[in-house]
Amino acid sequence: MTAYAIFIRDKLTDPAEFEAYSNGVGETFKGHPAKILAAYGKQEKLEGIEPDGVVIVEFPDIAAARAWYDSPAYQTVAKHRWKAAFYNVVIVEGV
């Protein structure tokens, strides 16, 4: 069943580290069945705290999403994201 990795950025704290993340993350998808559905586009808050940015990535299933997230390539690049901003990240199964 389709799964979605959702990245919700609460606050950017280090633009240089985020740039390093942004420059490297695209390569981490090579060999993974992923489709980026949204990435820091225009948003309209309806409830709660407005996020600084949102990314939604579609995968065929949770296992595929975890395989990408846990991959050495992504984990190496993710270190820049962790230094760059505060995020909430979830993988959710579709219906």
mmCIF file of N, CA and C in Angstrom:
data_model
loop_
_atom_site.group_PDB
_atom_site.id
_atom_site.type_symbol
_atom_site.label_atom_id
_atom_site.label_comp_id
_atom_site.label_asym_id
_atom_site.label_seq_id
_atom_site.Cartn_x
_atom_site.Cartn_y
_atom_site.Cartn_z
ATOM 1 N N MET A 1 0.835 -1.176 0.000
ATOM 2 C CA MET A 1 0.000 0.000 0.000
ATOM 3 C C MET A 1 0.885 1.247 0.000
ATOM 4 N N THR A 2 0.520 2.229 -0.788
ATOM 5 C CA THR A 2 1.295 3.457 -0.919
ATOM 6 C C THR A 2 1.566 4.087 0.447
ATOM 7 N N ALA A 3 2.763 4.642 0.594
ATOM 8 C CA ALA A 3 3.138 5.323 1.840
ATOM 9 C C ALA A 3 3.736 6.680 1.492
ATOM 10 N N TYR A 4 3.636 7.582 2.435
ATOM 11 C CA TYR A 4 4.111 8.948 2.234
ATOM 12 C C TYR A 4 5.056 9.335 3.361
ATOM 13 N N ALA A 5 6.221 9.830 2.992
ATOM 14 C CA ALA A 5 7.147 10.410 3.967
ATOM 15 C C ALA A 5 6.831 11.899 3.992
ATOM 16 N N ILE A 6 6.505 12.404 5.170
ATOM 17 C CA ILE A 6 6.110 13.798 5.312
ATOM 18 C C ILE A 6 7.110 14.487 6.234
ATOM 19 N N PHE A 7 7.719 15.532 5.717
ATOM 20 C CA PHE A 7 8.705 16.320 6.438
ATOM 21 C C PHE A 7 8.085 17.689 6.718
ATOM 22 N N ILE A 8 7.949 18.035 7.989
ATOM 23 C CA ILE A 8 7.378 19.322 8.371
ATOM 24 C C ILE A 8 8.461 20.119 9.083
ATOM 25 N N ARG A 9 8.898 21.178 8.431
ATOM 26 C CA ARG A 9 9.960 22.013 9.013
ATOM 27 C C ARG A 9 9.309 23.074 9.891
ATOM 28 N N ASP A 10 9.693 23.047 11.163
ATOM 29 C CA ASP A 10 9.166 24.014 12.120
ATOM 30 C C ASP A 10 9.941 25.320 12.100
ATOM 31 N N LYS A 11 11.265 25.218 12.036
ATOM 32 C CA LYS A 11 12.077 26.428 12.089
ATOM 33 C C LYS A 11 13.450 26.167 11.484
ATOM 34 N N LEU A 12 13.820 27.009 10.537
ATOM 35 C CA LEU A 12 15.152 26.960 9.935
ATOM 36 C C LEU A 12 16.108 27.730 10.845
ATOM 37 N N THR A 13 17.226 27.094 11.210
ATOM 38 C CA THR A 13 18.180 27.745 12.110
ATOM 39 C C THR A 13 19.543 27.984 11.474
ATOM 40 N N ASP A 14 19.866 27.247 10.416
ATOM 41 C CA ASP A 14 21.177 27.377 9.783
ATOM 42 C C ASP A 14 21.041 27.231 8.272
ATOM 43 N N PRO A 15 20.873 28.358 7.560
ATOM 44 C CA PRO A 15 20.683 28.292 6.106
ATOM 45 C C PRO A 15 21.817 27.608 5.351
ATOM 46 N N ALA A 16 23.055 27.756 5.805
ATOM 47 C CA ALA A 16 24.184 27.120 5.109
ATOM 48 C C ALA A 16 24.079 25.598 5.199
ATOM 49 N N GLU A 17 23.728 25.071 6.359
ATOM 50 C CA GLU A 17 23.559 23.617 6.500
ATOM 51 C C GLU A 17 22.364 23.142 5.671
ATOM 52 N N PHE A 18 21.318 23.953 5.617
ATOM 53 C CA PHE A 18 20.162 23.570 4.812
ATOM 54 C C PHE A 18 20.506 23.553 3.328
ATOM 55 N N GLU A 19 21.327 24.472 2.902
ATOM 56 C CA GLU A 19 21.767 24.482 1.506
ATOM 57 C C GLU A 19 22.564 23.213 1.196
ATOM 58 N N ALA A 20 23.426 22.799 2.123
ATOM 59 C CA ALA A 20 24.184 21.557 1.923
ATOM 60 C C ALA A 20 23.233 20.367 1.812
ATOM 61 N N TYR A 21 22.202 20.355 2.643
ATOM 62 C CA TYR A 21 21.189 19.294 2.578
ATOM 63 C C TYR A 21 20.462 19.337 1.228
ATOM 64 N N SER A 22 19.995 20.510 0.857
ATOM 65 C CA SER A 22 19.245 20.674 -0.394
ATOM 66 C C SER A 22 20.063 20.255 -1.609
ATOM 67 N N ASN A 23 21.349 20.571 -1.591
ATOM 68 C CA ASN A 23 22.217 20.227 -2.714
ATOM 69 C C ASN A 23 22.484 18.729 -2.815
ATOM 70 N N GLY A 24 22.365 18.005 -1.717
ATOM 71 C CA GLY A 24 22.696 16.581 -1.734
ATOM 72 C C GLY A 24 21.529 15.618 -1.711
ATOM 73 N N VAL A 25 20.366 16.069 -1.259
ATOM 74 C CA VAL A 25 19.268 15.126 -1.035
ATOM 75 C C VAL A 25 18.751 14.497 -2.322
ATOM 76 N N GLY A 26 18.752 15.203 -3.419
ATOM 77 C CA GLY A 26 18.232 14.656 -4.678
ATOM 78 C C GLY A 26 18.918 13.373 -5.098
ATOM 79 N N GLU A 27 20.221 13.317 -4.924
ATOM 80 C CA GLU A 27 20.994 12.128 -5.301
ATOM 81 C C GLU A 27 20.604 10.901 -4.476
ATOM 82 N N THR A 28 20.078 11.105 -3.263
ATOM 83 C CA THR A 28 19.752 9.975 -2.387
ATOM 84 C C THR A 28 18.558 9.180 -2.889
ATOM 85 N N PHE A 29 17.780 9.767 -3.802
ATOM 86 C CA PHE A 29 16.607 9.059 -4.322
ATOM 87 C C PHE A 29 16.954 8.088 -5.440
ATOM 88 N N LYS A 30 18.153 8.179 -5.989
ATOM 89 C CA LYS A 30 18.547 7.268 -7.074
ATOM 90 C C LYS A 30 18.456 5.826 -6.593
ATOM 91 N N GLY A 31 17.771 5.004 -7.377
ATOM 92 C CA GLY A 31 17.601 3.597 -7.030
ATOM 93 C C GLY A 31 16.444 3.339 -6.083
ATOM 94 N N HIS A 32 15.710 4.379 -5.707
ATOM 95 C CA HIS A 32 14.556 4.232 -4.815
ATOM 96 C C HIS A 32 13.297 4.678 -5.561
ATOM 97 N N PRO A 33 12.208 3.934 -5.420
ATOM 98 C CA PRO A 33 10.968 4.273 -6.121
ATOM 99 C C PRO A 33 10.213 5.396 -5.397
ATOM 100 N N ALA A 34 10.686 6.607 -5.542
ATOM 101 C CA ALA A 34 10.110 7.743 -4.831
ATOM 102 C C ALA A 34 9.600 8.784 -5.811
ATOM 103 N N LYS A 35 8.546 9.463 -5.412
ATOM 104 C CA LYS A 35 7.991 10.555 -6.215
ATOM 105 C C LYS A 35 7.745 11.735 -5.273
ATOM 106 N N ILE A 36 8.411 12.852 -5.521
ATOM 107 C CA ILE A 36 8.221 14.039 -4.687
ATOM 108 C C ILE A 36 6.916 14.702 -5.118
ATOM 109 N N LEU A 37 5.972 14.796 -4.185
ATOM 110 C CA LEU A 37 4.660 15.363 -4.476
ATOM 111 C C LEU A 37 4.572 16.841 -4.108
ATOM 112 N N ALA A 38 5.304 17.244 -3.088
ATOM 113 C CA ALA A 38 5.309 18.646 -2.658
ATOM 114 C C ALA A 38 6.646 18.928 -1.999
ATOM 115 N N ALA A 39 7.174 20.143 -2.218
ATOM 116 C CA ALA A 39 8.452 20.506 -1.619
ATOM 117 C C ALA A 39 8.514 22.014 -1.413
ATOM 118 N N TYR A 40 8.212 22.430 -0.201
ATOM 119 C CA TYR A 40 8.332 23.833 0.217
ATOM 120 C C TYR A 40 7.532 24.788 -0.662
ATOM 121 N N GLY A 41 6.401 24.324 -1.160
ATOM 122 C CA GLY A 41 5.548 25.174 -1.984
ATOM 123 C C GLY A 41 4.668 26.084 -1.137
ATOM 124 N N LYS A 42 3.879 26.864 -1.822
ATOM 125 C CA LYS A 42 2.930 27.758 -1.160
ATOM 126 C C LYS A 42 2.002 26.919 -0.289
ATOM 127 N N GLN A 43 1.719 27.412 0.894
ATOM 128 C CA GLN A 43 0.850 26.672 1.803
ATOM 129 C C GLN A 43 -0.140 27.623 2.456
ATOM 130 N N GLU A 44 -1.221 27.045 2.924
ATOM 131 C CA GLU A 44 -2.245 27.807 3.621
ATOM 132 C C GLU A 44 -2.581 27.075 4.913
ATOM 133 N N LYS A 45 -2.235 27.693 6.028
ATOM 134 C CA LYS A 45 -2.499 27.077 7.334
ATOM 135 C C LYS A 45 -3.994 27.136 7.617
ATOM 136 N N LEU A 46 -4.550 25.994 8.012
ATOM 137 C CA LEU A 46 -5.954 25.941 8.386
ATOM 138 C C LEU A 46 -6.128 25.833 9.893
ATOM 139 N N GLU A 47 -5.233 25.097 10.549
ATOM 140 C CA GLU A 47 -5.300 24.917 12.000
ATOM 141 C C GLU A 47 -3.896 24.743 12.545
ATOM 142 N N GLY A 48 -3.728 25.018 13.816
ATOM 143 C CA GLY A 48 -2.463 24.774 14.500
ATOM 144 C C GLY A 48 -1.386 25.770 14.139
ATOM 145 N N ILE A 49 -0.156 25.362 14.405
ATOM 146 C CA ILE A 49 1.007 26.205 14.168
ATOM 147 C C ILE A 49 1.427 26.085 12.709
ATOM 148 N N GLU A 50 1.622 27.211 12.060
ATOM 149 C CA GLU A 50 2.018 27.187 10.659
ATOM 150 C C GLU A 50 3.450 26.683 10.513
ATOM 151 N N PRO A 51 3.653 25.636 9.715
ATOM 152 C CA PRO A 51 5.018 25.154 9.511
ATOM 153 C C PRO A 51 5.803 26.110 8.619
ATOM 154 N N ASP A 52 7.112 26.032 8.750
ATOM 155 C CA ASP A 52 8.012 26.815 7.915
ATOM 156 C C ASP A 52 8.093 26.236 6.505
ATOM 157 N N GLY A 53 7.840 24.939 6.374
ATOM 158 C CA GLY A 53 7.873 24.282 5.083
ATOM 159 C C GLY A 53 7.450 22.832 5.201
ATOM 160 N N VAL A 54 6.959 22.275 4.088
ATOM 161 C CA VAL A 54 6.468 20.898 4.077
ATOM 162 C C VAL A 54 6.963 20.199 2.815
ATOM 163 N N VAL A 55 7.373 18.938 2.980
ATOM 164 C CA VAL A 55 7.754 18.085 1.854
ATOM 165 C C VAL A 55 6.976 16.779 1.993
ATOM 166 N N ILE A 56 6.414 16.306 0.869
ATOM 167 C CA ILE A 56 5.703 15.026 0.852
ATOM 168 C C ILE A 56 6.301 14.175 -0.262
ATOM 169 N N VAL A 57 6.748 12.967 0.109
ATOM 170 C CA VAL A 57 7.362 12.054 -0.859
ATOM 171 C C VAL A 57 6.568 10.756 -0.851
ATOM 172 N N GLU A 58 6.171 10.312 -2.035
ATOM 173 C CA GLU A 58 5.384 9.080 -2.177
ATOM 174 C C GLU A 58 6.298 7.894 -2.465
ATOM 175 N N PHE A 59 5.996 6.774 -1.811
ATOM 176 C CA PHE A 59 6.700 5.510 -2.011
ATOM 177 C C PHE A 59 5.666 4.408 -2.219
ATOM 178 N N PRO A 60 6.050 3.288 -2.809
ATOM 179 C CA PRO A 60 5.090 2.199 -3.015
ATOM 180 C C PRO A 60 4.548 1.609 -1.712
ATOM 181 N N ASP A 61 5.359 1.648 -0.649
ATOM 182 C CA ASP A 61 4.936 1.105 0.637
ATOM 183 C C ASP A 61 5.873 1.615 1.730
ATOM 184 N N ILE A 62 5.552 1.299 2.969
ATOM 185 C CA ILE A 62 6.353 1.761 4.103
ATOM 186 C C ILE A 62 7.773 1.201 4.032
ATOM 187 N N ALA A 63 7.899 -0.049 3.613
ATOM 188 C CA ALA A 63 9.234 -0.654 3.529
ATOM 189 C C ALA A 63 10.126 0.120 2.567
ATOM 190 N N ALA A 64 9.581 0.556 1.448
ATOM 191 C CA ALA A 64 10.370 1.327 0.478
ATOM 192 C C ALA A 64 10.752 2.690 1.043
ATOM 193 N N ALA A 65 9.838 3.307 1.769
ATOM 194 C CA ALA A 65 10.137 4.601 2.398
ATOM 195 C C ALA A 65 11.246 4.450 3.432
ATOM 196 N N ARG A 66 11.163 3.406 4.247
ATOM 197 C CA ARG A 66 12.200 3.162 5.258
ATOM 198 C C ARG A 66 13.529 2.819 4.609
ATOM 199 N N ALA A 67 13.489 2.066 3.520
ATOM 200 C CA ALA A 67 14.734 1.709 2.830
ATOM 201 C C ALA A 67 15.454 2.966 2.364
ATOM 202 N N TRP A 68 14.701 3.939 1.833
ATOM 203 C CA TRP A 68 15.328 5.206 1.432
ATOM 204 C C TRP A 68 15.806 5.980 2.665
ATOM 205 N N TYR A 69 14.932 6.170 3.648
ATOM 206 C CA TYR A 69 15.274 6.968 4.822
ATOM 207 C C TYR A 69 16.485 6.384 5.566
ATOM 208 N N ASP A 70 16.528 5.072 5.699
ATOM 209 C CA ASP A 70 17.609 4.410 6.438
ATOM 210 C C ASP A 70 18.866 4.193 5.598
ATOM 211 N N SER A 71 18.812 4.508 4.310
ATOM 212 C CA SER A 71 19.962 4.268 3.435
ATOM 213 C C SER A 71 21.165 5.101 3.878
ATOM 214 N N PRO A 72 22.365 4.564 3.695
ATOM 215 C CA PRO A 72 23.567 5.332 4.037
ATOM 216 C C PRO A 72 23.624 6.671 3.308
ATOM 217 N N ALA A 73 23.167 6.701 2.060
ATOM 218 C CA ALA A 73 23.210 7.950 1.298
ATOM 219 C C ALA A 73 22.347 9.016 1.959
ATOM 220 N N TYR A 74 21.104 8.651 2.327
ATOM 221 C CA TYR A 74 20.238 9.659 2.941
ATOM 222 C C TYR A 74 20.723 10.024 4.343
ATOM 223 N N GLN A 75 21.136 9.055 5.115
ATOM 224 C CA GLN A 75 21.576 9.353 6.478
ATOM 225 C C GLN A 75 22.785 10.286 6.491
ATOM 226 N N THR A 76 23.653 10.172 5.508
ATOM 227 C CA THR A 76 24.802 11.079 5.410
ATOM 228 C C THR A 76 24.343 12.503 5.147
ATOM 229 N N VAL A 77 23.404 12.674 4.219
ATOM 230 C CA VAL A 77 22.895 14.006 3.882
ATOM 231 C C VAL A 77 21.995 14.543 5.003
ATOM 232 N N ALA A 78 21.243 13.675 5.631
ATOM 233 C CA ALA A 78 20.310 14.102 6.687
ATOM 234 C C ALA A 78 21.021 14.806 7.836
ATOM 235 N N LYS A 79 22.274 14.487 8.057
ATOM 236 C CA LYS A 79 23.024 15.156 9.124
ATOM 237 C C LYS A 79 23.022 16.664 8.934
ATOM 238 N N HIS A 80 23.012 17.128 7.695
ATOM 239 C CA HIS A 80 22.934 18.569 7.424
ATOM 240 C C HIS A 80 21.547 19.111 7.789
ATOM 241 N N ARG A 81 20.504 18.338 7.487
ATOM 242 C CA ARG A 81 19.147 18.769 7.829
ATOM 243 C C ARG A 81 18.982 18.883 9.332
ATOM 244 N N TRP A 82 19.531 17.926 10.059
ATOM 245 C CA TRP A 82 19.417 17.949 11.516
ATOM 246 C C TRP A 82 20.098 19.173 12.115
ATOM 247 N N LYS A 83 21.188 19.604 11.492
ATOM 248 C CA LYS A 83 21.889 20.805 11.955
ATOM 249 C C LYS A 83 21.195 22.080 11.488
ATOM 250 N N ALA A 84 20.405 21.979 10.425
ATOM 251 C CA ALA A 84 19.840 23.156 9.767
ATOM 252 C C ALA A 84 18.511 23.623 10.336
ATOM 253 N N ALA A 85 17.722 22.694 10.894
ATOM 254 C CA ALA A 85 16.355 23.062 11.240
ATOM 255 C C ALA A 85 15.734 22.050 12.192
ATOM 256 N N PHE A 86 14.614 22.460 12.757
ATOM 257 C CA PHE A 86 13.792 21.566 13.571
ATOM 258 C C PHE A 86 12.682 21.015 12.683
ATOM 259 N N TYR A 87 12.552 19.690 12.662
ATOM 260 C CA TYR A 87 11.567 18.998 11.803
ATOM 261 C C TYR A 87 10.753 17.999 12.617
ATOM 262 N N ASN A 88 9.565 17.723 12.108
ATOM 263 C CA ASN A 88 8.805 16.538 12.450
ATOM 264 C C ASN A 88 8.738 15.722 11.174
ATOM 265 N N VAL A 89 9.031 14.431 11.270
ATOM 266 C CA VAL A 89 9.042 13.574 10.091
ATOM 267 C C VAL A 89 8.254 12.314 10.412
ATOM 268 N N VAL A 90 7.332 11.963 9.520
ATOM 269 C CA VAL A 90 6.544 10.746 9.693
ATOM 270 C C VAL A 90 6.444 10.026 8.356
ATOM 271 N N ILE A 91 6.217 8.722 8.449
ATOM 272 C CA ILE A 91 5.823 7.942 7.283
ATOM 273 C C ILE A 91 4.409 7.466 7.587
ATOM 274 N N VAL A 92 3.506 7.714 6.664
ATOM 275 C CA VAL A 92 2.115 7.334 6.858
ATOM 276 C C VAL A 92 1.647 6.489 5.675
ATOM 277 N N GLU A 93 0.928 5.440 5.980
ATOM 278 C CA GLU A 93 0.391 4.562 4.947
ATOM 279 C C GLU A 93 -0.882 5.171 4.378
ATOM 280 N N GLY A 94 -1.015 5.112 3.062
ATOM 281 C CA GLY A 94 -2.202 5.625 2.395
ATOM 282 C C GLY A 94 -3.381 4.674 2.543
ATOM 283 N N VAL A 95 -4.496 5.068 1.949
ATOM 284 C CA VAL A 95 -5.702 4.236 2.028
ATOM 285 C C VAL A 95 -5.970 3.574 0.689
#
